[in-house]
Amino acid sequence: MGVVTDIRDRTRASGPVAAVPGEAGRSRNAPASLFWRIFSLNAAGLVVAAALLLGPVTVSTPVLPAEALVVVAGLALLLAGNAVVLRLGLAPLARLGRAMAAADLLRPGARAVVAGPAETAELITTYNTMLDRLQSERAAGAARALSAQERERHRIARELHDEVGQTLTAVLLQLKRVADRVPGELREDVGQAQEATRAGLDEIRRIARRLRPGVLEELGLVSALRSLAAEFTTHGLTVRHQIPADLPALTEEAELVLYRVAQEGLTNTARHAGADRAEITLSPASYGVELVVRDNGKGVGDAPEGAGIGGMRERALLVGAELAVGPGPEGGTEIRLRVPAGAAGGR
């Protein structure tokens, strides 16, 4: 008795014993399992049949038509009850299958509804937990990959500017000295070589600027987006911009995501849209800022999303932003990125 009393006292002192997840809590709150539903239905049907056979109902030999009718009706009721129970019990599995087929790690948020018998509800819960973990791991992996990509972009841009750019500058100076001493009939050829070298140098600098947005680091997001719009206003494409100077506070990661999405959107417009007008709009919103890039081109249609849009979705996930790509209000393509204020790099 002393031992039992001591155990009880310790139990009271330590508080109530926590229930094991999935045992007591599940038995009290979760619906009955599919097995017990079918078993209970069949057991009830057999009990009723046995009670009738032991009571007023008899089966003769040979079987009378009325007796056969009663047996067939009972069997039909039992089969119909089983069909209803199975249909209701397996419906959540069908919904889970559709949710699994439509799942996309680049579009987070959609989860299967937890419903149905205990086994089905547990399976759906496990699937949702697995999807959360996969999206978290994908976001972390994408953050590392994009960070490495940005470092590689900076390295290549620096080498293009410092190595190739300086080499072409030296060639251009050498050609200028040659042009002053060559005979008159060769000056035109040397002049063409100078122009070709100068064009190559300008192209190298343009590529370096795209790889490493120095204006973003030095002058900020607003100036970087305005410079980007001016850069793409060439070759028959006119880019207008509406970018106010007063924007909510954003992290460096969020500013880089906004810049890269705008850059990729304008690149797709210039290469694939067949448009002559594009527009960049950056505006404050209740949740943060919203970036809209639209054009008057041929639109995306039913074509599958390419690597460019996939890359934009990866970047949007890093700062908890929402990206939508679809037709614009007047045709063409519209890219809409909603970035929360104070967005941090990574989820």
Tab-separated table of C-alpha atoms in Angstrom:
chain	number	residue	atom	x	y	z
A	1	MET	CA	0.000	0.000	0.000
A	2	GLY	CA	2.840	2.378	0.790
A	3	VAL	CA	4.311	1.842	-2.646
A	4	VAL	CA	0.955	2.426	-4.346
A	5	THR	CA	0.345	5.586	-2.296
A	6	ASP	CA	3.810	6.885	-3.179
A	7	ILE	CA	3.195	6.297	-6.895
A	8	ARG	CA	-0.144	8.116	-6.716
A	9	ASP	CA	1.444	11.071	-4.908
A	10	ARG	CA	4.154	11.331	-7.542
A	11	THR	CA	1.548	11.213	-10.315
A	12	ARG	CA	-0.405	14.066	-8.710
A	13	ALA	CA	2.757	16.124	-8.241
A	14	SER	CA	3.948	15.716	-11.805
A	15	GLY	CA	0.600	16.637	-13.343
A	16	PRO	CA	-1.559	14.688	-15.821
A	17	VAL	CA	0.136	12.135	-18.030
A	18	ALA	CA	0.345	13.303	-21.648
A	19	ALA	CA	-1.591	11.194	-24.098
A	20	VAL	CA	0.379	9.463	-26.802
A	21	PRO	CA	-0.320	11.131	-30.165
A	22	GLY	CA	-2.499	9.000	-32.368
A	23	GLU	CA	-3.883	6.798	-29.554
A	24	ALA	CA	-6.295	8.237	-27.003
A	25	GLY	CA	-6.743	11.576	-28.782
A	26	ARG	CA	-7.484	9.899	-32.051
A	27	SER	CA	-9.949	7.439	-30.538
A	28	ARG	CA	-11.950	10.265	-28.936
A	29	ASN	CA	-12.017	12.807	-31.775
A	30	ALA	CA	-11.370	11.006	-35.061
A	31	PRO	CA	-14.186	9.336	-37.022
A	32	ALA	CA	-14.463	5.569	-37.050
A	33	SER	CA	-12.170	3.714	-39.391
A	34	LEU	CA	-13.407	2.305	-42.688
A	35	PHE	CA	-12.853	-1.232	-41.384
A	36	TRP	CA	-15.135	-0.718	-38.397
A	37	ARG	CA	-17.781	0.990	-40.504
A	38	ILE	CA	-18.023	-1.942	-42.935
A	39	PHE	CA	-17.695	-4.507	-40.158
A	40	SER	CA	-20.450	-2.845	-38.115
A	41	LEU	CA	-22.775	-2.692	-41.112
A	42	ASN	CA	-22.232	-6.337	-42.037
A	43	ALA	CA	-22.503	-7.437	-38.407
A	44	ALA	CA	-25.776	-5.546	-38.023
A	45	GLY	CA	-27.123	-7.131	-41.200
A	46	LEU	CA	-26.161	-10.637	-40.114
A	47	VAL	CA	-27.586	-10.132	-36.621
A	48	VAL	CA	-30.885	-8.916	-38.070
A	49	ALA	CA	-30.948	-11.843	-40.524
A	50	ALA	CA	-30.231	-14.360	-37.755
A	51	ALA	CA	-32.915	-12.829	-35.528
A	52	LEU	CA	-35.464	-13.035	-38.316
A	53	LEU	CA	-34.549	-16.613	-39.142
A	54	LEU	CA	-34.856	-17.601	-35.490
A	55	GLY	CA	-38.121	-15.704	-35.221
A	56	PRO	CA	-40.935	-15.192	-37.679
A	57	VAL	CA	-39.033	-15.859	-40.891
A	58	THR	CA	-38.448	-19.438	-42.066
A	59	VAL	CA	-36.875	-20.957	-45.135
A	60	SER	CA	-38.626	-23.963	-46.576
A	61	THR	CA	-37.310	-26.695	-48.802
A	62	PRO	CA	-37.959	-26.062	-51.604
A	63	VAL	CA	-37.763	-22.274	-51.104
A	64	LEU	CA	-41.078	-20.511	-51.466
A	65	PRO	CA	-41.268	-17.363	-53.674
A	66	ALA	CA	-42.073	-15.107	-50.709
A	67	GLU	CA	-39.082	-16.457	-48.773
A	68	ALA	CA	-36.775	-15.976	-51.758
A	69	LEU	CA	-38.031	-12.396	-52.091
A	70	VAL	CA	-37.174	-11.675	-48.440
A	71	VAL	CA	-33.655	-13.142	-48.813
A	72	VAL	CA	-32.988	-11.220	-52.036
A	73	ALA	CA	-34.281	-7.966	-50.513
A	74	GLY	CA	-32.085	-8.402	-47.442
A	75	LEU	CA	-29.046	-9.158	-49.578
A	76	ALA	CA	-29.752	-6.116	-51.755
A	77	LEU	CA	-30.026	-3.882	-48.690
A	78	LEU	CA	-26.744	-5.239	-47.320
A	79	LEU	CA	-24.946	-4.694	-50.643
A	80	ALA	CA	-26.392	-1.193	-51.005
A	81	GLY	CA	-25.270	-0.311	-47.492
A	82	ASN	CA	-21.766	-1.599	-48.229
A	83	ALA	CA	-21.639	0.409	-51.464
A	84	VAL	CA	-22.669	3.617	-49.680
A	85	VAL	CA	-20.137	3.128	-46.896
A	86	LEU	CA	-17.341	2.375	-49.355
A	87	ARG	CA	-18.280	5.300	-51.579
A	88	LEU	CA	-18.265	7.740	-48.652
A	89	GLY	CA	-15.122	6.223	-47.194
A	90	LEU	CA	-13.113	6.243	-50.428
A	91	ALA	CA	-14.225	9.697	-51.639
A	92	PRO	CA	-11.480	11.457	-49.627
A	93	LEU	CA	-8.905	9.197	-51.293
A	94	ALA	CA	-10.152	10.325	-54.700
A	95	ARG	CA	-9.817	13.960	-53.622
A	96	LEU	CA	-6.332	13.204	-52.332
A	97	GLY	CA	-5.393	11.694	-55.695
A	98	ARG	CA	-6.541	14.819	-57.528
A	99	ALA	CA	-4.643	17.028	-55.065
A	100	MET	CA	-1.476	14.951	-55.554
A	101	ALA	CA	-1.801	15.178	-59.345
A	102	ALA	CA	-2.191	18.973	-59.180
A	103	ALA	CA	0.520	19.577	-56.558
A	104	ASP	CA	3.256	22.006	-57.605
A	105	LEU	CA	6.101	22.913	-55.259
A	106	LEU	CA	6.437	26.276	-57.016
A	107	ARG	CA	2.849	27.147	-56.084
A	108	PRO	CA	2.655	26.616	-52.320
A	109	GLY	CA	-0.435	26.849	-50.203
A	110	ALA	CA	-2.812	24.277	-51.727
A	111	ARG	CA	-3.368	21.345	-49.386
A	112	ALA	CA	-5.706	18.378	-49.451
A	113	VAL	CA	-8.700	18.630	-47.101
A	114	VAL	CA	-8.372	16.280	-44.136
A	115	ALA	CA	-11.613	14.285	-44.030
A	116	GLY	CA	-12.990	10.790	-44.123
A	117	PRO	CA	-12.338	7.713	-41.968
A	118	ALA	CA	-9.412	7.553	-39.568
A	119	GLU	CA	-7.036	5.787	-41.970
A	120	THR	CA	-7.813	8.205	-44.802
A	121	ALA	CA	-7.557	11.287	-42.568
A	122	GLU	CA	-4.200	10.084	-41.256
A	123	LEU	CA	-2.945	9.452	-44.799
A	124	ILE	CA	-4.020	12.944	-45.949
A	125	THR	CA	-2.398	14.530	-42.894
A	126	THR	CA	0.836	12.666	-43.596
A	127	TYR	CA	0.762	13.788	-47.233
A	128	ASN	CA	0.236	17.444	-46.254
A	129	THR	CA	3.107	17.228	-43.762
A	130	MET	CA	5.344	15.677	-46.417
A	131	LEU	CA	4.398	18.435	-48.882
A	132	ASP	CA	5.265	21.113	-46.315
A	133	ARG	CA	8.645	19.501	-45.730
A	134	LEU	CA	9.360	19.156	-49.452
A	135	GLN	CA	8.497	22.793	-50.098
A	136	SER	CA	10.670	23.918	-47.208
A	137	GLU	CA	13.589	21.812	-48.427
A	138	ARG	CA	13.109	23.010	-52.004
A	139	ALA	CA	13.052	26.646	-50.892
A	140	ALA	CA	16.248	26.143	-48.878
A	141	GLY	CA	17.945	24.393	-51.801
A	142	ALA	CA	16.790	27.058	-54.231
A	143	ALA	CA	18.139	29.758	-51.918
A	144	ARG	CA	21.566	28.135	-51.916
A	145	ALA	CA	21.488	27.579	-55.676
A	146	LEU	CA	20.421	31.138	-56.480
A	147	SER	CA	22.969	32.544	-54.056
A	148	ALA	CA	25.677	30.565	-55.837
A	149	GLN	CA	24.268	31.748	-59.171
A	150	GLU	CA	24.499	35.382	-58.096
A	151	ARG	CA	28.103	34.904	-56.964
A	152	GLU	CA	28.948	33.308	-60.305
A	153	ARG	CA	27.230	36.144	-62.157
A	154	HIS	CA	29.328	38.658	-60.217
A	155	ARG	CA	32.524	36.738	-60.974
A	156	ILE	CA	31.787	36.509	-64.709
A	157	ALA	CA	30.748	40.167	-64.873
A	158	ARG	CA	33.940	41.207	-63.113
A	159	GLU	CA	36.093	39.148	-65.465
A	160	LEU	CA	34.258	40.482	-68.518
A	161	HIS	CA	34.740	44.038	-67.321
A	162	ASP	CA	38.312	43.727	-66.047
A	163	GLU	CA	39.795	41.230	-68.494
A	164	VAL	CA	37.881	41.246	-71.777
A	165	GLY	CA	36.851	44.885	-71.477
A	166	GLN	CA	40.383	46.090	-70.859
A	167	THR	CA	41.701	43.939	-73.688
A	168	LEU	CA	39.205	45.393	-76.140
A	169	THR	CA	39.984	48.890	-74.884
A	170	ALA	CA	43.690	48.271	-75.559
A	171	VAL	CA	42.838	46.969	-79.042
A	172	LEU	CA	40.742	50.060	-79.692
A	173	LEU	CA	43.614	52.358	-78.695
A	174	GLN	CA	46.035	50.389	-80.854
A	175	LEU	CA	43.683	50.672	-83.828
A	176	LYS	CA	43.491	54.427	-83.265
A	177	ARG	CA	47.292	54.704	-83.451
A	178	VAL	CA	47.340	52.528	-86.577
A	179	ALA	CA	44.627	54.640	-88.188
A	180	ASP	CA	46.840	57.731	-87.876
A	181	ARG	CA	49.711	56.101	-89.835
A	182	VAL	CA	48.077	53.854	-92.460
A	183	PRO	CA	47.706	54.953	-96.077
A	184	GLY	CA	44.508	56.566	-97.111
A	185	GLU	CA	43.147	53.520	-98.958
A	186	LEU	CA	43.314	51.450	-95.739
A	187	ARG	CA	41.809	53.959	-93.356
A	188	GLU	CA	38.266	52.884	-94.147
A	189	ASP	CA	39.057	49.269	-93.274
A	190	VAL	CA	40.763	50.329	-90.044
A	191	GLY	CA	37.774	52.534	-89.241
A	192	GLN	CA	35.432	49.567	-89.688
A	193	ALA	CA	37.635	47.504	-87.365
A	194	GLN	CA	37.456	50.323	-84.821
A	195	GLU	CA	33.674	50.436	-85.007
A	196	ALA	CA	33.399	46.655	-84.684
A	197	THR	CA	35.710	46.682	-81.653
A	198	ARG	CA	33.802	49.557	-80.076
A	199	ALA	CA	30.488	47.719	-80.631
A	200	GLY	CA	31.958	44.577	-79.073
A	201	LEU	CA	33.166	46.577	-76.082
A	202	ASP	CA	29.719	48.130	-75.625
A	203	GLU	CA	28.132	44.671	-75.818
A	204	ILE	CA	30.551	43.311	-73.221
A	205	ARG	CA	29.694	46.173	-70.875
A	206	ARG	CA	25.977	45.643	-71.444
A	207	ILE	CA	26.264	41.920	-70.644
A	208	ALA	CA	28.308	42.717	-67.534
A	209	ARG	CA	25.639	45.161	-66.350
A	210	ARG	CA	22.942	42.514	-66.785
A	211	LEU	CA	24.956	39.919	-64.930
A	212	ARG	CA	25.803	42.228	-62.054
A	213	PRO	CA	23.316	45.077	-61.495
A	214	GLY	CA	25.794	47.554	-60.073
A	215	VAL	CA	23.208	50.331	-60.245
A	216	LEU	CA	21.030	48.306	-57.847
A	217	GLU	CA	23.824	48.142	-55.295
A	218	GLU	CA	24.897	51.745	-55.735
A	219	LEU	CA	21.685	53.708	-56.381
A	220	GLY	CA	18.862	51.429	-55.166
A	221	LEU	CA	15.882	49.623	-56.630
A	222	VAL	CA	14.055	52.618	-58.104
A	223	SER	CA	17.042	53.800	-60.150
A	224	ALA	CA	17.878	50.222	-61.154
A	225	LEU	CA	14.383	49.582	-62.546
A	226	ARG	CA	14.343	52.896	-64.409
A	227	SER	CA	17.753	52.087	-65.894
A	228	LEU	CA	16.466	48.633	-66.862
A	229	ALA	CA	13.489	50.162	-68.682
A	230	ALA	CA	15.794	52.538	-70.553
A	231	GLU	CA	18.126	49.673	-71.476
A	232	PHE	CA	15.321	47.651	-73.090
A	233	THR	CA	13.910	50.646	-74.977
A	234	THR	CA	15.722	49.625	-78.140
A	235	HIS	CA	15.156	47.648	-81.312
A	236	GLY	CA	11.506	48.638	-81.703
A	237	LEU	CA	10.481	48.016	-78.092
A	238	THR	CA	9.248	50.962	-76.020
A	239	VAL	CA	9.268	50.407	-72.255
A	240	ARG	CA	7.356	52.804	-70.030
A	241	HIS	CA	7.706	52.806	-66.268
A	242	GLN	CA	5.728	54.008	-63.267
A	243	ILE	CA	8.078	53.698	-60.304
A	244	PRO	CA	7.555	56.018	-57.334
A	245	ALA	CA	10.450	56.982	-55.105
A	246	ASP	CA	8.640	56.332	-51.801
A	247	LEU	CA	8.424	52.576	-51.290
A	248	PRO	CA	8.122	50.454	-48.121
A	249	ALA	CA	11.326	49.123	-46.611
A	250	LEU	CA	12.579	46.007	-48.386
A	251	THR	CA	15.541	43.752	-47.728
A	252	GLU	CA	18.386	43.405	-50.203
A	253	GLU	CA	17.115	39.944	-51.133
A	254	ALA	CA	13.627	41.286	-51.902
A	255	GLU	CA	15.054	44.128	-54.021
A	256	LEU	CA	17.193	41.655	-55.954
A	257	VAL	CA	14.153	39.408	-56.549
A	258	LEU	CA	12.125	42.375	-57.831
A	259	TYR	CA	14.938	43.434	-60.145
A	260	ARG	CA	15.552	39.925	-61.512
A	261	VAL	CA	11.852	39.282	-62.126
A	262	ALA	CA	11.513	42.574	-64.001
A	263	GLN	CA	14.669	41.793	-65.968
A	264	GLU	CA	13.483	38.290	-66.890
A	265	GLY	CA	10.039	39.590	-67.825
A	266	LEU	CA	11.451	42.219	-70.179
A	267	THR	CA	13.912	39.692	-71.616
A	268	ASN	CA	11.041	37.320	-72.437
A	269	THR	CA	9.108	40.215	-73.972
A	270	ALA	CA	12.027	41.231	-76.187
A	271	ARG	CA	12.805	37.671	-77.292
A	272	HIS	CA	9.470	35.877	-77.573
A	273	ALA	CA	6.446	38.171	-77.248
A	274	GLY	CA	6.648	40.009	-80.568
A	275	ALA	CA	5.569	43.176	-78.736
A	276	ASP	CA	6.385	46.821	-79.444
A	277	ARG	CA	5.261	48.194	-76.069
A	278	ALA	CA	5.957	47.111	-72.498
A	279	GLU	CA	5.372	48.623	-69.093
A	280	ILE	CA	6.912	48.297	-65.631
A	281	THR	CA	4.821	49.369	-62.646
A	282	LEU	CA	6.041	49.225	-59.061
A	283	SER	CA	3.589	50.442	-56.456
A	284	PRO	CA	3.176	50.237	-52.674
A	285	ALA	CA	0.333	48.087	-51.378
A	286	SER	CA	-1.190	47.199	-48.028
A	287	TYR	CA	0.967	44.069	-47.807
A	288	GLY	CA	4.187	45.555	-49.213
A	289	VAL	CA	4.910	46.285	-52.877
A	290	GLU	CA	3.553	44.994	-56.168
A	291	LEU	CA	5.531	44.728	-59.389
A	292	VAL	CA	3.679	44.433	-62.699
A	293	VAL	CA	5.396	43.807	-66.037
A	294	ARG	CA	3.064	43.654	-69.026
A	295	ASP	CA	3.340	43.891	-72.805
A	296	ASN	CA	1.103	43.948	-75.866
A	297	GLY	CA	2.574	40.843	-77.480
A	298	LYS	CA	1.065	37.518	-78.455
A	299	GLY	CA	0.698	36.249	-74.871
A	300	VAL	CA	1.623	32.926	-73.320
A	301	GLY	CA	-1.322	30.945	-74.709
A	302	ASP	CA	-1.307	27.250	-73.814
A	303	ALA	CA	2.468	26.910	-73.996
A	304	PRO	CA	4.063	25.267	-70.933
A	305	GLU	CA	6.075	27.453	-68.626
A	306	GLY	CA	9.754	27.581	-69.526
A	307	ALA	CA	12.880	27.907	-67.454
A	308	GLY	CA	12.527	31.697	-67.277
A	309	ILE	CA	9.144	31.652	-65.537
A	310	GLY	CA	10.261	28.719	-63.391
A	311	GLY	CA	13.259	30.755	-62.268
A	312	MET	CA	10.999	33.682	-61.385
A	313	ARG	CA	8.818	31.388	-59.273
A	314	GLU	CA	11.897	30.037	-57.491
A	315	ARG	CA	13.005	33.572	-56.653
A	316	ALA	CA	9.537	34.562	-55.470
A	317	LEU	CA	9.506	31.666	-53.004
A	318	LEU	CA	12.727	32.901	-51.413
A	319	VAL	CA	11.090	36.056	-50.056
A	320	GLY	CA	7.579	34.686	-49.511
A	321	ALA	CA	6.225	36.538	-52.546
A	322	GLU	CA	3.364	35.555	-54.837
A	323	LEU	CA	3.919	35.386	-58.600
A	324	ALA	CA	1.138	35.253	-61.177
A	325	VAL	CA	1.678	34.981	-64.936
A	326	GLY	CA	-1.236	35.306	-67.329
A	327	PRO	CA	-2.896	37.422	-70.002
A	328	GLY	CA	-2.955	41.175	-69.553
A	329	PRO	CA	-6.115	43.305	-69.444
A	330	GLU	CA	-5.614	44.287	-73.099
A	331	GLY	CA	-3.940	41.093	-74.304
A	332	GLY	CA	-0.290	40.217	-74.201
A	333	THR	CA	1.339	38.882	-71.050
A	334	GLU	CA	1.197	40.191	-67.517
A	335	ILE	CA	3.590	39.234	-64.726
A	336	ARG	CA	2.459	40.259	-61.256
A	337	LEU	CA	4.737	39.883	-58.222
A	338	ARG	CA	3.471	40.677	-54.726
A	339	VAL	CA	6.275	41.070	-52.178
A	340	PRO	CA	5.494	41.515	-48.470
A	341	ALA	CA	7.082	44.457	-46.701
A	342	GLY	CA	10.274	43.610	-44.845
A	343	ALA	CA	10.544	40.336	-46.763
A	344	ALA	CA	13.545	38.314	-45.716
A	345	GLY	CA	15.695	36.151	-47.918
A	346	GLY	CA	14.576	32.575	-47.401
A	347	ARG	CA	11.460	31.120	-45.794
